[in-house]
mmCIF file of C-alpha atoms in Angstrom:
data_model
loop_
_atom_site.group_PDB
_atom_site.id
_atom_site.type_symbol
_atom_site.label_atom_id
_atom_site.label_comp_id
_atom_site.label_asym_id
_atom_site.label_seq_id
_atom_site.Cartn_x
_atom_site.Cartn_y
_atom_site.Cartn_z
ATOM 1 C CA MET A 1 3.371 79.880 11.869
ATOM 2 C CA LYS A 2 0.264 80.071 9.684
ATOM 3 C CA LYS A 3 1.869 77.791 7.107
ATOM 4 C CA LEU A 4 2.651 75.255 9.822
ATOM 5 C CA ILE A 5 -0.937 75.335 11.092
ATOM 6 C CA LEU A 6 -2.337 74.972 7.564
ATOM 7 C CA THR A 7 0.029 72.091 6.841
ATOM 8 C CA CYS A 8 -0.977 70.279 10.050
ATOM 9 C CA ALA A 9 -4.662 70.882 9.322
ATOM 10 C CA LEU A 10 -4.334 69.537 5.793
ATOM 11 C CA PHE A 11 -2.433 66.472 6.999
ATOM 12 C CA ALA A 12 -5.016 65.822 9.718
ATOM 13 C CA SER A 13 -7.813 66.155 7.167
ATOM 14 C CA LEU A 14 -6.195 63.687 4.771
ATOM 15 C CA PHE A 15 -5.404 61.286 7.609
ATOM 16 C CA THR A 16 -8.987 61.420 8.893
ATOM 17 C CA THR A 17 -10.355 60.897 5.384
ATOM 18 C CA ALA A 18 -8.169 57.835 4.917
ATOM 19 C CA PHE A 19 -9.708 56.273 8.016
ATOM 20 C CA ALA A 20 -13.278 57.237 7.155
ATOM 21 C CA GLU A 21 -15.730 55.105 5.238
ATOM 22 C CA SER A 22 -16.127 56.310 1.673
ATOM 23 C CA ASN A 23 -18.522 55.521 -1.119
ATOM 24 C CA PHE A 24 -16.251 57.036 -3.755
ATOM 25 C CA ALA A 25 -15.072 53.608 -4.868
ATOM 26 C CA HIS A 26 -18.415 51.862 -4.633
ATOM 27 C CA ARG A 27 -20.273 51.305 -7.911
ATOM 28 C CA PHE A 28 -24.015 50.717 -7.930
ATOM 29 C CA PHE A 29 -23.789 49.152 -11.406
ATOM 30 C CA GLU A 30 -20.809 47.559 -13.160
ATOM 31 C CA VAL A 31 -19.702 45.306 -16.007
ATOM 32 C CA LYS A 32 -16.813 43.102 -14.905
ATOM 33 C CA VAL A 33 -14.299 40.957 -16.805
ATOM 34 C CA ASP A 34 -12.098 38.616 -14.765
ATOM 35 C CA VAL A 35 -9.308 36.321 -16.036
ATOM 36 C CA PRO A 36 -7.456 34.291 -13.370
ATOM 37 C CA PHE A 37 -4.899 31.614 -14.337
ATOM 38 C CA SER A 38 -2.247 29.405 -12.729
ATOM 39 C CA VAL A 39 0.445 26.821 -13.564
ATOM 40 C CA SER A 40 2.452 25.027 -10.864
ATOM 41 C CA ASN A 41 4.492 22.003 -9.805
ATOM 42 C CA ASN A 42 6.100 20.833 -6.568
ATOM 43 C CA LEU A 43 9.487 19.662 -7.877
ATOM 44 C CA ILE A 44 11.616 22.583 -9.058
ATOM 45 C CA GLY A 45 11.242 26.312 -8.455
ATOM 46 C CA LEU A 46 12.730 29.319 -10.189
ATOM 47 C CA SER A 47 15.101 29.810 -7.250
ATOM 48 C CA ASP A 48 16.530 26.339 -7.969
ATOM 49 C CA ILE A 49 17.269 27.247 -11.597
ATOM 50 C CA PHE A 50 18.433 30.879 -11.513
ATOM 51 C CA LYS A 51 21.754 30.170 -9.854
ATOM 52 C CA GLU A 52 25.339 30.552 -10.944
ATOM 53 C CA LYS A 53 25.725 26.781 -10.696
ATOM 54 C CA VAL A 54 22.581 24.713 -11.168
ATOM 55 C CA VAL A 55 22.688 21.424 -9.245
ATOM 56 C CA ILE A 56 19.941 18.840 -9.751
ATOM 57 C CA ASP A 57 20.036 16.861 -6.509
ATOM 58 C CA LEU A 58 17.803 13.856 -7.265
ATOM 59 C CA PRO A 59 17.886 12.336 -3.738
ATOM 60 C CA LYS A 60 16.968 15.746 -2.277
ATOM 61 C CA ILE A 61 14.105 16.121 -4.753
ATOM 62 C CA ALA A 62 12.813 12.657 -3.797
ATOM 63 C CA ASP A 63 12.956 13.466 -0.068
ATOM 64 C CA GLY A 64 11.366 16.896 -0.437
ATOM 65 C CA MET A 65 8.282 16.125 -2.497
ATOM 66 C CA GLY A 66 6.216 14.573 0.305
ATOM 67 C CA LYS A 67 4.414 11.247 0.494
ATOM 68 C CA ASN A 68 2.041 12.036 -2.384
ATOM 69 C CA GLY A 69 4.837 12.349 -4.948
ATOM 70 C CA ALA A 70 5.024 14.888 -7.753
ATOM 71 C CA THR A 71 2.067 17.022 -8.769
ATOM 72 C CA PHE A 72 1.498 19.350 -11.730
ATOM 73 C CA ASN A 73 -1.550 21.639 -11.843
ATOM 74 C CA THR A 74 -3.010 24.239 -14.153
ATOM 75 C CA SER A 75 -6.262 26.198 -14.293
ATOM 76 C CA ILE A 76 -7.972 29.142 -15.973
ATOM 77 C CA ALA A 77 -11.434 30.588 -15.342
ATOM 78 C CA PRO A 78 -12.393 33.626 -17.479
ATOM 79 C CA SER A 79 -15.757 35.244 -16.752
ATOM 80 C CA LEU A 80 -17.988 38.171 -17.678
ATOM 81 C CA SER A 81 -20.551 39.545 -15.215
ATOM 82 C CA ILE A 82 -23.068 42.374 -14.901
ATOM 83 C CA ASN A 83 -23.781 43.428 -11.307
ATOM 84 C CA LEU A 84 -26.133 45.710 -9.404
ATOM 85 C CA ASP A 85 -25.104 46.468 -5.790
ATOM 86 C CA ILE A 86 -27.110 49.136 -3.970
ATOM 87 C CA PRO A 87 -26.037 50.111 -0.416
ATOM 88 C CA LYS A 88 -28.762 49.099 2.037
ATOM 89 C CA GLY A 89 -30.625 47.668 -0.915
ATOM 90 C CA LEU A 90 -30.763 45.129 -3.694
ATOM 91 C CA ILE A 91 -27.959 42.891 -4.949
ATOM 92 C CA PHE A 92 -28.389 41.355 -8.397
ATOM 93 C CA GLY A 93 -26.013 39.940 -10.981
ATOM 94 C CA ILE A 94 -25.585 37.764 -14.056
ATOM 95 C CA ASN A 95 -22.385 35.857 -14.797
ATOM 96 C CA LEU A 96 -21.127 33.876 -17.810
ATOM 97 C CA GLY A 97 -17.838 32.025 -17.821
ATOM 98 C CA ALA A 98 -15.771 28.893 -18.258
ATOM 99 C CA GLU A 99 -13.658 26.838 -15.879
ATOM 100 C CA ALA A 100 -10.803 24.595 -17.000
ATOM 101 C CA SER A 101 -8.498 22.719 -14.636
ATOM 102 C CA ALA A 102 -6.127 19.783 -14.852
ATOM 103 C CA GLY A 103 -3.817 17.886 -12.536
ATOM 104 C CA VAL A 104 -1.197 15.184 -12.944
ATOM 105 C CA GLY A 105 0.243 13.255 -10.018
ATOM 106 C CA LEU A 106 3.189 10.825 -10.060
ATOM 107 C CA SER A 107 3.748 8.545 -7.075
ATOM 108 C CA LYS A 108 6.998 8.908 -5.157
ATOM 109 C CA ASP A 109 8.472 5.452 -5.897
ATOM 110 C CA ILE A 110 9.956 6.336 -9.284
ATOM 111 C CA PHE A 111 11.765 9.367 -7.861
ATOM 112 C CA GLN A 112 13.151 7.254 -5.018
ATOM 113 C CA PHE A 113 14.367 4.767 -7.620
ATOM 114 C CA ILE A 114 15.994 7.423 -9.818
ATOM 115 C CA GLY A 115 17.530 9.312 -6.904
ATOM 116 C CA LYS A 116 18.585 6.477 -4.604
ATOM 117 C CA GLY A 117 18.517 3.296 -6.688
ATOM 118 C CA ASN A 118 16.549 0.128 -6.042
ATOM 119 C CA VAL A 119 18.163 -0.762 -2.706
ATOM 120 C CA GLY A 120 15.609 -2.710 -0.686
ATOM 121 C CA MET A 121 13.057 -2.714 -3.514
ATOM 122 C CA ASP A 122 12.368 -5.699 -5.799
ATOM 123 C CA ASN A 123 10.022 -3.612 -7.924
ATOM 124 C CA VAL A 124 9.006 -0.006 -8.381
ATOM 125 C CA THR A 125 5.486 0.959 -9.432
ATOM 126 C CA THR A 126 4.652 4.517 -10.391
ATOM 127 C CA LYS A 127 0.976 5.430 -10.581
ATOM 128 C CA LEU A 128 -0.780 8.532 -11.828
ATOM 129 C CA ASN A 129 -2.434 9.810 -8.655
ATOM 130 C CA ASN A 130 -5.231 12.365 -8.772
ATOM 131 C CA THR A 131 -4.777 12.798 -12.523
ATOM 132 C CA TYR A 132 -7.756 14.533 -14.101
ATOM 133 C CA ALA A 133 -8.948 17.290 -16.427
ATOM 134 C CA ASP A 134 -12.258 19.161 -16.243
ATOM 135 C CA LEU A 135 -13.890 21.690 -18.559
ATOM 136 C CA PHE A 136 -17.107 23.483 -17.574
ATOM 137 C CA ALA A 137 -19.239 26.261 -19.030
ATOM 138 C CA VAL A 138 -21.102 28.253 -16.374
ATOM 139 C CA ALA A 139 -24.058 30.645 -16.288
ATOM 140 C CA ALA A 140 -25.144 32.098 -12.957
ATOM 141 C CA ILE A 141 -27.702 34.485 -11.477
ATOM 142 C CA ASN A 142 -27.263 35.935 -8.004
ATOM 143 C CA GLY A 143 -29.530 37.963 -5.792
ATOM 144 C CA GLY A 144 -29.380 39.309 -2.256
ATOM 145 C CA TRP A 145 -29.736 42.242 0.068
ATOM 146 C CA ASN A 146 -27.450 44.765 1.788
ATOM 147 C CA GLY A 147 -28.760 45.370 5.277
ATOM 148 C CA LYS A 148 -27.473 47.728 7.932
ATOM 149 C CA LYS A 149 -25.131 45.057 9.327
ATOM 150 C CA LEU A 150 -25.913 41.927 7.324
ATOM 151 C CA ARG A 151 -25.083 41.258 3.673
ATOM 152 C CA LEU A 152 -26.623 38.125 2.162
ATOM 153 C CA ASN A 153 -26.102 36.906 -1.393
ATOM 154 C CA ILE A 154 -27.365 33.684 -3.001
ATOM 155 C CA THR A 155 -26.173 32.458 -6.399
ATOM 156 C CA GLY A 156 -27.770 29.788 -8.538
ATOM 157 C CA SER A 157 -25.344 28.379 -11.107
ATOM 158 C CA ALA A 158 -26.177 26.304 -14.156
ATOM 159 C CA PHE A 159 -23.131 24.490 -15.507
ATOM 160 C CA TRP A 160 -22.406 22.241 -18.427
ATOM 161 C CA ALA A 161 -19.640 19.657 -18.170
ATOM 162 C CA LEU A 162 -17.987 19.784 -21.595
ATOM 163 C CA ALA A 163 -15.319 17.167 -20.863
ATOM 164 C CA HIS A 164 -13.864 15.122 -18.025
ATOM 165 C CA MET A 165 -10.736 12.980 -18.192
ATOM 166 C CA ASP A 166 -9.489 10.473 -15.632
ATOM 167 C CA ALA A 167 -6.214 8.538 -15.912
ATOM 168 C CA SER A 168 -5.707 7.350 -12.348
ATOM 169 C CA ASN A 169 -5.382 3.688 -13.388
ATOM 170 C CA THR A 170 -2.251 4.327 -15.466
ATOM 171 C CA TYR A 171 1.003 2.924 -14.074
ATOM 172 C CA VAL A 172 4.583 1.937 -14.928
ATOM 173 C CA LYS A 173 6.288 -0.962 -13.125
ATOM 174 C CA ILE A 174 10.008 -1.761 -13.095
ATOM 175 C CA TYR A 175 11.037 -5.068 -11.504
ATOM 176 C CA THR A 176 14.019 -7.381 -11.106
ATOM 177 C CA ASN A 177 14.289 -11.169 -10.745
ATOM 178 C CA GLU A 178 17.551 -12.039 -9.007
ATOM 179 C CA GLU A 179 17.117 -15.792 -9.453
ATOM 180 C CA GLU A 180 16.949 -15.507 -13.255
ATOM 181 C CA ASN A 181 19.139 -12.370 -13.517
ATOM 182 C CA THR A 182 16.424 -10.533 -15.413
ATOM 183 C CA MET A 183 14.960 -7.054 -15.298
ATOM 184 C CA GLY A 184 11.645 -6.031 -16.783
ATOM 185 C CA VAL A 185 9.293 -3.132 -17.312
ATOM 186 C CA GLU A 186 5.505 -3.061 -17.579
ATOM 187 C CA ALA A 187 3.429 -0.059 -18.614
ATOM 188 C CA ASN A 188 -0.319 0.293 -18.687
ATOM 189 C CA VAL A 189 -2.051 3.396 -20.024
ATOM 190 C CA ASP A 190 -5.704 3.446 -19.019
ATOM 191 C CA ALA A 191 -7.397 6.814 -19.536
ATOM 192 C CA LYS A 192 -11.054 7.636 -20.063
ATOM 193 C CA LEU A 193 -12.387 10.802 -21.679
ATOM 194 C CA TYR A 194 -16.050 11.541 -20.979
ATOM 195 C CA THR A 195 -17.826 13.981 -23.313
ATOM 196 C CA THR A 196 -21.168 14.706 -24.941
ATOM 197 C CA VAL A 197 -19.673 14.972 -28.444
ATOM 198 C CA ASN A 198 -17.508 12.838 -30.740
ATOM 199 C CA VAL A 199 -14.041 14.354 -30.305
ATOM 200 C CA ASN A 200 -12.740 12.463 -33.366
ATOM 201 C CA GLU A 201 -15.127 14.376 -35.642
ATOM 202 C CA GLY A 202 -13.709 17.783 -34.685
ATOM 203 C CA PHE A 203 -15.623 20.888 -33.608
ATOM 204 C CA SER A 204 -16.781 22.377 -36.911
ATOM 205 C CA ASP A 205 -20.473 21.673 -36.282
ATOM 206 C CA ILE A 206 -21.107 24.295 -33.603
ATOM 207 C CA MET A 207 -24.895 23.912 -33.597
ATOM 208 C CA GLY A 208 -24.605 20.136 -33.366
ATOM 209 C CA ILE A 209 -22.297 20.451 -30.379
ATOM 210 C CA PHE A 210 -24.675 22.958 -28.767
ATOM 211 C CA ASN A 211 -27.692 20.665 -29.218
ATOM 212 C CA GLN A 212 -25.819 17.710 -27.731
ATOM 213 C CA THR A 213 -24.423 19.720 -24.823
ATOM 214 C CA LYS A 214 -27.462 21.722 -23.694
ATOM 215 C CA ALA A 215 -29.179 18.595 -22.353
ATOM 216 C CA ASN A 216 -26.468 17.848 -19.771
ATOM 217 C CA LEU A 217 -27.344 20.792 -17.535
ATOM 218 C CA GLY A 218 -26.133 20.650 -13.929
ATOM 219 C CA PHE A 219 -27.021 22.980 -11.077
ATOM 220 C CA ASP A 220 -25.514 24.073 -7.763
ATOM 221 C CA ILE A 221 -26.282 26.856 -5.315
ATOM 222 C CA THR A 222 -23.911 29.145 -3.418
ATOM 223 C CA ALA A 223 -24.807 31.177 -0.330
ATOM 224 C CA GLU A 224 -22.598 33.940 1.075
ATOM 225 C CA GLY A 225 -23.210 35.992 4.195
ATOM 226 C CA LYS A 226 -21.306 38.743 5.996
ATOM 227 C CA TYR A 227 -22.221 40.307 9.346
ATOM 228 C CA ASP A 228 -20.671 43.365 11.022
ATOM 229 C CA LEU A 229 -20.203 41.954 14.505
ATOM 230 C CA PHE A 230 -18.441 45.092 15.735
ATOM 231 C CA ARG A 231 -17.351 48.342 14.129
ATOM 232 C CA PHE A 232 -13.897 46.834 13.618
ATOM 233 C CA LEU A 233 -14.788 43.172 12.965
ATOM 234 C CA SER A 234 -16.926 41.447 10.336
ATOM 235 C CA VAL A 235 -17.531 37.704 10.137
ATOM 236 C CA GLY A 236 -18.885 35.660 7.267
ATOM 237 C CA GLY A 237 -19.541 32.257 5.825
ATOM 238 C CA ASN A 238 -20.047 30.651 2.446
ATOM 239 C CA ALA A 239 -21.236 27.337 1.061
ATOM 240 C CA ARG A 240 -21.502 25.858 -2.424
ATOM 241 C CA ILE A 241 -23.819 22.872 -2.459
ATOM 242 C CA PRO A 242 -24.240 20.568 -5.500
ATOM 243 C CA ILE A 243 -27.885 20.004 -6.414
ATOM 244 C CA VAL A 244 -28.091 18.412 -9.884
ATOM 245 C CA PRO A 245 -25.067 16.844 -11.600
ATOM 246 C CA SER A 246 -24.095 17.375 -15.210
ATOM 247 C CA ARG A 247 -24.158 14.174 -17.274
ATOM 248 C CA LEU A 248 -21.702 13.000 -19.905
ATOM 249 C CA ASN A 249 -23.107 10.182 -22.038
ATOM 250 C CA GLN A 250 -20.107 9.250 -24.215
ATOM 251 C CA VAL A 251 -16.728 7.784 -23.311
ATOM 252 C CA SER A 252 -13.538 7.462 -25.349
ATOM 253 C CA ALA A 253 -10.676 5.321 -24.117
ATOM 254 C CA VAL A 254 -6.925 5.224 -24.456
ATOM 255 C CA SER A 255 -5.627 1.772 -23.571
ATOM 256 C CA TYR A 256 -2.025 0.781 -24.186
ATOM 257 C CA ASN A 257 -0.006 -2.052 -22.611
ATOM 258 C CA PHE A 258 3.715 -2.595 -22.907
ATOM 259 C CA SER A 259 6.009 -5.174 -21.330
ATOM 260 C CA LYS A 260 9.616 -6.177 -21.904
ATOM 261 C CA GLU A 261 12.061 -8.338 -19.987
ATOM 262 C CA ILE A 262 15.825 -8.552 -20.545
ATOM 263 C CA ASN A 263 18.517 -10.900 -19.242
ATOM 264 C CA LEU A 264 21.178 -8.903 -17.439
ATOM 265 C CA MET A 265 23.977 -11.342 -18.316
ATOM 266 C CA ASP A 266 23.018 -11.240 -22.008
ATOM 267 C CA MET A 267 22.941 -7.459 -21.908
ATOM 268 C CA ILE A 268 26.400 -7.301 -20.326
ATOM 269 C CA SER A 269 27.806 -9.783 -22.882
ATOM 270 C CA GLY A 270 26.230 -7.843 -25.762
ATOM 271 C CA LYS A 271 23.663 -10.436 -26.769
ATOM 272 C CA ASP A 272 20.216 -9.292 -27.869
ATOM 273 C CA SER A 273 17.201 -10.495 -25.979
ATOM 274 C CA GLU A 274 15.210 -12.963 -28.050
ATOM 275 C CA GLU A 275 11.905 -12.095 -26.370
ATOM 276 C CA PRO A 276 10.178 -9.208 -28.146
ATOM 277 C CA ALA A 277 8.181 -6.577 -26.328
ATOM 278 C CA ALA A 278 4.468 -7.221 -26.022
ATOM 279 C CA GLU A 279 2.220 -4.323 -26.979
ATOM 280 C CA THR A 280 -1.488 -3.681 -27.376
ATOM 281 C CA SER A 281 -3.112 -0.472 -28.522
ATOM 282 C CA ALA A 282 -6.379 1.313 -27.860
ATOM 283 C CA GLU A 283 -8.106 -0.340 -30.832
ATOM 284 C CA GLY A 284 -7.158 -3.890 -29.987
ATOM 285 C CA GLU A 285 -4.671 -6.212 -31.641
ATOM 286 C CA GLY A 286 -3.909 -6.092 -35.344
ATOM 287 C CA GLU A 287 -1.578 -7.628 -37.849
ATOM 288 C CA GLY A 288 1.164 -5.814 -39.734
ATOM 289 C CA GLU A 289 1.515 -2.155 -40.567
ATOM 290 C CA GLU A 290 -2.086 -1.759 -41.722
ATOM 291 C CA ALA A 291 -3.433 -2.365 -38.204
ATOM 292 C CA GLN A 292 -0.988 0.164 -36.773
ATOM 293 C CA GLU A 293 -2.040 2.814 -39.298
ATOM 294 C CA ASP A 294 -5.708 2.296 -38.471
ATOM 295 C CA SER A 295 -5.206 2.612 -34.730
ATOM 296 C CA LYS A 296 -6.229 5.892 -33.112
ATOM 297 C CA PHE A 297 -4.834 7.648 -30.083
ATOM 298 C CA ILE A 298 -8.403 8.106 -28.821
ATOM 299 C CA SER A 299 -10.917 5.392 -29.570
ATOM 300 C CA ASP A 300 -14.285 6.151 -31.121
ATOM 301 C CA PRO A 301 -16.701 7.227 -28.372
ATOM 302 C CA LYS A 302 -19.181 4.729 -27.042
ATOM 303 C CA LYS A 303 -22.646 5.516 -25.749
ATOM 304 C CA LEU A 304 -22.888 4.885 -22.019
ATOM 305 C CA ALA A 305 -25.874 2.936 -20.733
ATOM 306 C CA SER A 306 -25.623 4.999 -17.557
ATOM 307 C CA PRO A 307 -24.228 8.545 -18.077
ATOM 308 C CA TYR A 308 -21.175 9.657 -16.134
ATOM 309 C CA VAL A 309 -22.308 12.245 -13.572
ATOM 310 C CA ILE A 310 -20.090 15.070 -12.379
ATOM 311 C CA HIS A 311 -20.402 18.026 -10.005
ATOM 312 C CA ARG A 312 -18.320 21.116 -9.501
ATOM 313 C CA PRO A 313 -16.361 21.084 -6.195
ATOM 314 C CA MET A 314 -18.353 21.384 -2.983
ATOM 315 C CA LYS A 315 -17.223 24.231 -0.679
ATOM 316 C CA LEU A 316 -17.851 25.195 2.944
ATOM 317 C CA GLY A 317 -16.016 27.946 4.811
ATOM 318 C CA VAL A 318 -15.994 30.780 7.354
ATOM 319 C CA SER A 319 -14.151 34.114 7.251
ATOM 320 C CA ALA A 320 -13.296 37.158 9.358
ATOM 321 C CA ASP A 321 -12.309 40.723 8.417
ATOM 322 C CA PHE A 322 -10.518 42.818 11.054
ATOM 323 C CA HIS A 323 -10.461 46.547 10.215
ATOM 324 C CA PRO A 324 -9.768 48.721 13.275
ATOM 325 C CA PHE A 325 -8.514 51.571 11.047
ATOM 326 C CA GLY A 326 -11.485 51.582 8.697
ATOM 327 C CA ASN A 327 -10.617 51.322 5.018
ATOM 328 C CA LEU A 328 -7.002 52.335 5.528
ATOM 329 C CA LEU A 329 -5.683 49.021 6.796
ATOM 330 C CA SER A 330 -7.460 45.692 7.202
ATOM 331 C CA THR A 331 -6.609 42.029 7.660
ATOM 332 C CA ASN A 332 -8.682 39.013 6.746
ATOM 333 C CA GLY A 333 -8.724 35.278 7.230
ATOM 334 C CA TYR A 334 -10.599 32.271 5.852
ATOM 335 C CA ILE A 335 -10.767 28.553 6.594
ATOM 336 C CA GLY A 336 -12.882 25.962 4.839
ATOM 337 C CA VAL A 337 -13.103 22.560 3.223
ATOM 338 C CA GLY A 338 -13.484 21.456 -0.371
ATOM 339 C CA ILE A 339 -14.485 18.216 -2.061
ATOM 340 C CA ARG A 340 -13.493 17.684 -5.698
ATOM 341 C CA HIS A 341 -15.802 15.420 -7.736
ATOM 342 C CA PRO A 342 -18.279 14.854 -4.867
ATOM 343 C CA PHE A 343 -20.592 11.844 -5.218
ATOM 344 C CA ALA A 344 -18.382 10.315 -7.949
ATOM 345 C CA LYS A 345 -19.036 6.606 -8.579
ATOM 346 C CA GLN A 346 -15.329 5.809 -8.315
ATOM 347 C CA LYS A 347 -14.250 6.813 -4.819
ATOM 348 C CA SER A 348 -10.665 7.277 -6.034
ATOM 349 C CA GLU A 349 -11.816 10.351 -7.978
ATOM 350 C CA THR A 350 -13.273 12.072 -4.902
ATOM 351 C CA ASP A 351 -10.719 14.305 -3.195
ATOM 352 C CA PHE A 352 -11.209 15.985 0.212
ATOM 353 C CA TYR A 353 -8.970 18.944 1.135
ATOM 354 C CA TRP A 354 -8.636 22.008 3.380
ATOM 355 C CA ASP A 355 -8.710 25.628 2.200
ATOM 356 C CA TYR A 356 -7.407 28.636 4.109
ATOM 357 C CA ALA A 357 -6.276 32.213 3.518
ATOM 358 C CA VAL A 358 -4.700 35.095 5.448
ATOM 359 C CA GLY A 359 -4.039 38.532 4.048
ATOM 360 C CA GLY A 360 -3.698 42.246 4.592
ATOM 361 C CA ARG A 361 -4.900 45.254 2.561
ATOM 362 C CA LEU A 362 -3.721 48.851 2.505
ATOM 363 C CA SER A 363 -6.175 51.282 0.900
ATOM 364 C CA LEU A 364 -5.549 54.942 0.109
ATOM 365 C CA TRP A 365 -8.985 56.583 0.017
ATOM 366 C CA ASN A 366 -10.322 53.495 -1.795
ATOM 367 C CA ILE A 367 -8.547 54.728 -4.940
ATOM 368 C CA LEU A 368 -5.236 52.898 -4.767
ATOM 369 C CA SER A 369 -5.034 49.630 -2.856
ATOM 370 C CA PHE A 370 -2.329 47.063 -2.182
ATOM 371 C CA GLU A 371 -2.975 43.541 -0.935
ATOM 372 C CA LEU A 372 -0.627 40.789 0.202
ATOM 373 C CA SER A 373 -1.951 37.304 0.977
ATOM 374 C CA HIS A 374 -1.035 33.681 1.563
ATOM 375 C CA SER A 375 -3.623 31.007 0.843
ATOM 376 C CA ARG A 376 -4.348 27.406 -0.014
ATOM 377 C CA TYR A 377 -7.247 26.878 -2.399
ATOM 378 C CA ASP A 378 -8.031 23.675 -4.283
ATOM 379 C CA GLU A 379 -4.814 22.070 -2.918
ATOM 380 C CA ILE A 380 -2.568 24.867 -4.245
ATOM 381 C CA PHE A 381 -0.505 27.069 -1.902
ATOM 382 C CA LYS A 382 -0.319 30.647 -3.148
ATOM 383 C CA ASN A 383 1.592 33.800 -2.168
ATOM 384 C CA GLN A 384 -0.017 36.721 -3.961
ATOM 385 C CA PHE A 385 0.535 40.439 -4.348
ATOM 386 C CA ALA A 386 -2.247 42.537 -5.895
ATOM 387 C CA VAL A 387 -2.716 46.185 -6.843
ATOM 388 C CA ALA A 388 -6.054 47.881 -7.509
ATOM 389 C CA LEU A 389 -6.647 51.290 -9.119
ATOM 390 C CA ASN A 390 -10.217 52.474 -8.710
ATOM 391 C CA ILE A 391 -11.601 55.798 -9.944
ATOM 392 C CA ARG A 392 -15.181 54.632 -9.542
ATOM 393 C CA LEU A 393 -16.107 54.678 -13.227
ATOM 394 C CA VAL A 394 -13.225 52.333 -14.024
ATOM 395 C CA GLU A 395 -11.333 49.864 -11.848
ATOM 396 C CA VAL A 396 -8.349 47.723 -12.815
ATOM 397 C CA ASP A 397 -7.049 44.990 -10.489
ATOM 398 C CA VAL A 398 -3.858 43.090 -11.247
ATOM 399 C CA GLY A 399 -2.306 40.309 -9.184
ATOM 400 C CA VAL A 400 0.653 37.961 -9.467
ATOM 401 C CA SER A 401 1.463 34.951 -7.315
ATOM 402 C CA SER A 402 4.064 32.293 -6.646
ATOM 403 C CA GLN A 403 2.358 28.963 -6.051
ATOM 404 C CA SER A 404 2.748 25.215 -5.772
ATOM 405 C CA ALA A 405 1.099 22.105 -4.385
ATOM 406 C CA SER A 406 4.005 22.085 -1.895
ATOM 407 C CA PHE A 407 4.040 24.685 0.916
ATOM 408 C CA ALA A 408 7.831 25.122 0.749
ATOM 409 C CA LYS A 409 7.964 25.247 -3.070
ATOM 410 C CA ALA A 410 5.294 27.972 -3.114
ATOM 411 C CA PHE A 411 8.015 30.347 -1.859
ATOM 412 C CA THR A 412 10.525 29.354 -4.573
ATOM 413 C CA GLY A 413 8.586 30.163 -7.761
ATOM 414 C CA ALA A 414 7.688 26.551 -8.583
ATOM 415 C CA GLY A 415 4.517 27.873 -10.155
ATOM 416 C CA ILE A 416 3.116 31.174 -11.291
ATOM 417 C CA GLY A 417 -0.390 32.539 -11.288
ATOM 418 C CA GLY A 418 -2.165 35.790 -11.683
ATOM 419 C CA PHE A 419 -5.347 37.606 -12.567
ATOM 420 C CA VAL A 420 -6.524 40.692 -14.396
ATOM 421 C CA THR A 421 -9.891 42.212 -13.499
ATOM 422 C CA VAL A 422 -11.472 45.209 -15.245
ATOM 423 C CA CYS A 423 -14.683 46.831 -14.010
ATOM 424 C CA VAL A 424 -16.615 49.622 -15.720
ATOM 425 C CA GLY A 425 -19.701 51.215 -14.179
ATOM 426 C CA PHE A 426 -21.073 54.021 -12.029
#
């Protein structure tokens, strides 16, 4: 009987402790390294490939990709931060990091043509939609205060745009002329790479690159707030507002045109078309092999009379954290909006999108935690599972996700992402 009573008392004690608030996992000071990454597409998932019989159904792929066509995305954002977080006191931190992201979009027409033929279409034009690449270096300082119910944190971020690429004017056109029994193809590559350095000279002169880059400083400010509305419910909001853009004063271009037309009757009879393909390269027209050898994939950069200005994405959002069982079990939600390349001169580069997230967290005395979430950030749907081991002095968080620009493909392994976070402090 005594053993039963002791067992029940011990279980009740552990159960009560699991529900109670605990500062065991909270560090007043920490050094944090975070490395998130992702690669995704919206065409084919792992579940489509790992089958006994792999079937590539082109018409199904064309119908399932949505009106925006095919998209391919990748990103990585390593960072190092030093943070001070005192309960009912000061919040202060310093962060250094880099952000690299890229996206390629192909319009749906070419997939309709490949999967279903050219029935009802005299020509097919495939454009590169929302095709870009960005590289930033970031340094930030944040400060705030932990109140009894309100937590407020404001971050000022200085960022340097190291490179920006846009290729949204690139296209390929396939057409037919029934009257003349001809078929033709036109291709136009039109990409612009904005930088502060001459990419053709390499990156051996580190100090020269630093001196050229330090002048293109941009600045934005982020505000985050969280308020304990009830014992079991906290609400919050966040905003990242661009203030000063970073400026890129050099542009390199890749310009390539190709066109060819063939006579269908000549092709069927085995005759060669007498009309040669017309081509132009990034360096203009030349004569003979010497001109081809001198041509470069990327042209020599030109100084811009008016620098290209670029901001990091603008963000606005609200959140809620429901935790009726204390730290043991909680759920959270977020909804917001984002604007990529806000205030860009070319409106085609500005992209408006919705963000959201829902998730749940199970925490065992704030030492071992498990989190499952579904979200859409920066136009990428993500299903993520994360594990955190925290013994106060050291914390290691690891997460893995299946993701895609398509909601349905995010559940099939069309993309993979993850993060590793290590914190050391006291």
